[in-house]
GROMACS .gro file of C-alpha atoms in nm:
model
  121
    1MET     CA    1   8.604   9.286   7.720
    2ILE     CA    2   8.930   9.052   7.693
    3GLU     CA    3   9.050   8.952   7.368
    4GLN     CA    4   9.390   8.735   7.238
    5LEU     CA    5   9.649   8.957   7.063
    6PRO     CA    6   9.704   8.799   6.740
    7SER     CA    7  10.029   8.729   6.564
    8LEU     CA    8  10.280   8.727   6.876
    9PRO     CA    9  10.646   8.539   6.848
   10ALA     CA   10  10.603   8.191   7.029
   11GLY     CA   11  10.654   8.210   7.420
   12VAL     CA   12  10.427   8.553   7.440
   13LEU     CA   13  10.072   8.541   7.529
   14GLY     CA   14   9.923   8.890   7.492
   15PHE     CA   15   9.553   9.018   7.555
   16ARG     CA   16   9.366   9.333   7.455
   17MET     CA   17   9.123   9.478   7.727
   18SER     CA   18   8.848   9.696   7.608
   19GLY     CA   19   8.531   9.800   7.712
   20GLN     CA   20   8.412   9.678   8.075
   21VAL     CA   21   8.647   9.401   8.167
   22THR     CA   22   8.443   9.171   8.368
   23ALA     CA   23   8.527   8.851   8.591
   24GLN     CA   24   8.361   8.633   8.349
   25ASP     CA   25   8.615   8.769   8.082
   26TYR     CA   26   8.893   8.661   8.294
   27GLU     CA   27   8.777   8.311   8.336
   28SER     CA   28   8.673   8.275   7.991
   29VAL     CA   29   8.954   8.426   7.818
   30MET     CA   30   9.283   8.485   8.029
   31VAL     CA   31   9.265   8.224   8.279
   32PRO     CA   32   9.247   7.888   8.048
   33ASP     CA   33   9.523   8.063   7.826
   34ILE     CA   34   9.757   8.148   8.084
   35GLU     CA   35   9.703   7.794   8.278
   36ALA     CA   36   9.790   7.632   7.929
   37ALA     CA   37  10.077   7.839   7.882
   38PHE     CA   38  10.196   7.740   8.228
   39ALA     CA   39  10.088   7.375   8.195
   40LEU     CA   40  10.383   7.392   7.901
   41SER     CA   41  10.684   7.613   8.056
   42ASN     CA   42  10.730   7.762   8.421
   43LYS     CA   43  10.789   8.082   8.318
   44LEU     CA   44  10.552   8.319   8.096
   45ARG     CA   45  10.641   8.633   7.908
   46LEU     CA   46  10.287   8.844   7.844
   47VAL     CA   47  10.170   9.136   7.699
   48ILE     CA   48   9.863   9.358   7.806
   49HIS     CA   49   9.710   9.605   7.603
   50ILE     CA   50   9.418   9.812   7.764
   51ASP     CA   51   9.295  10.027   7.477
   52ASP     CA   52   9.148  10.393   7.505
   53GLU     CA   53   8.805  10.178   7.499
   54PHE     CA   54   8.892  10.079   7.820
   55THR     CA   55   8.603  10.213   8.091
   56GLY     CA   56   8.672   9.986   8.381
   57PHE     CA   57   8.669   9.690   8.584
   58ALA     CA   58   8.369   9.552   8.688
   59PRO     CA   59   8.310   9.420   9.054
   60GLY     CA   60   8.505   9.089   9.091
   61ALA     CA   61   8.738   9.143   8.764
   62MET     CA   62   9.027   9.266   8.974
   63TRP     CA   63   9.021   9.049   9.200
   64ASP     CA   64   9.063   8.765   8.932
   65ASP     CA   65   9.350   8.918   8.828
   66VAL     CA   66   9.526   8.969   9.156
   67LYS     CA   67   9.434   8.565   9.218
   68LEU     CA   68   9.552   8.492   8.888
   69GLY     CA   69   9.909   8.671   8.967
   70PHE     CA   70   9.942   8.534   9.292
   71ARG     CA   71   9.840   8.146   9.170
   72HIS     CA   72  10.200   8.183   8.942
   73ILE     CA   73  10.410   8.450   9.124
   74SER     CA   74  10.740   8.317   9.042
   75GLY     CA   75  10.624   8.215   8.697
   76TRP     CA   76  10.594   8.576   8.563
   77GLU     CA   77  10.982   8.639   8.343
   78ARG     CA   78  10.847   8.941   8.144
   79THR     CA   79  10.529   9.162   8.153
   80ALA     CA   80  10.444   9.467   7.952
   81LEU     CA   81  10.167   9.673   8.034
   82VAL     CA   82  10.040   9.910   7.720
   83THR     CA   83   9.851  10.171   7.781
   84ASP     CA   84   9.763  10.515   7.791
   85VAL     CA   85   9.449  10.538   8.040
   86GLY     CA   86   9.607  10.766   8.308
   87TRP     CA   87   9.473  10.602   8.609
   88ILE     CA   88   9.625  10.309   8.527
   89ARG     CA   89   9.942  10.402   8.432
   90ALA     CA   90   9.987  10.590   8.710
   91MET     CA   91   9.886  10.269   8.923
   92SER     CA   92  10.142  10.044   8.763
   93SER     CA   93  10.412  10.292   8.760
   94VAL     CA   94  10.387  10.266   9.185
   95PHE     CA   95  10.306   9.918   9.193
   96GLY     CA   96  10.489   9.797   8.896
   97VAL     CA   97  10.801   9.795   9.112
   98THR     CA   98  10.666   9.552   9.316
   99MET     CA   99  10.577   9.277   9.113
  100PRO     CA  100  10.709   8.981   9.070
  101THR     CA  101  10.825   8.998   8.709
  102HIS     CA  102  11.058   9.221   8.501
  103PHE     CA  103  10.781   9.477   8.425
  104ARG     CA  104  10.823   9.797   8.173
  105LEU     CA  105  10.525  10.034   8.089
  106PHE     CA  106  10.467  10.148   7.726
  107SER     CA  107  10.245  10.359   7.572
  108ASN     CA  108   9.971  10.248   7.297
  109LEU     CA  109  10.204  10.414   7.008
  110GLN     CA  110  10.481  10.134   7.125
  111LEU     CA  111  10.294   9.848   7.143
  112ASP     CA  112  10.526   9.731   6.910
  113GLU     CA  113  10.796   9.784   7.108
  114ALA     CA  114  10.637   9.602   7.401
  115VAL     CA  115  10.636   9.307   7.212
  116ARG     CA  116  11.022   9.303   7.115
  117TRP     CA  117  11.077   9.379   7.472
  118VAL     CA  118  10.905   9.084   7.574
  119SER     CA  119  11.071   8.872   7.322
  120SER     CA  120  11.361   8.961   7.422
  121THR     CA  121  11.649   8.791   7.623
   0.00000   0.00000   0.00000
């Protein structure tokens, strides 16, 4: 499941991933919101919180994530990933440096700090 993070500063978009994340979650929640944000601005600041209830990505979900990222490859200004899920932390430490964005990894307890970082100039 994907849901919007509430009460974020202007110019910041955020999502929480929990349970099983499906391609339909991307297509019905993330894609419309991200496309609408890019229609208003050519740069996007993003917070992704993968919580402790996260169980994985269904087939096709990761592919939708990759497609969305490449569709706006130069538009990601800052991205904060907030999670305590070990394998995601490990993968993001390896691949985070290759992302075309200012990227930082935060623990669940640092969610507020992640939002402050993403919204700072």
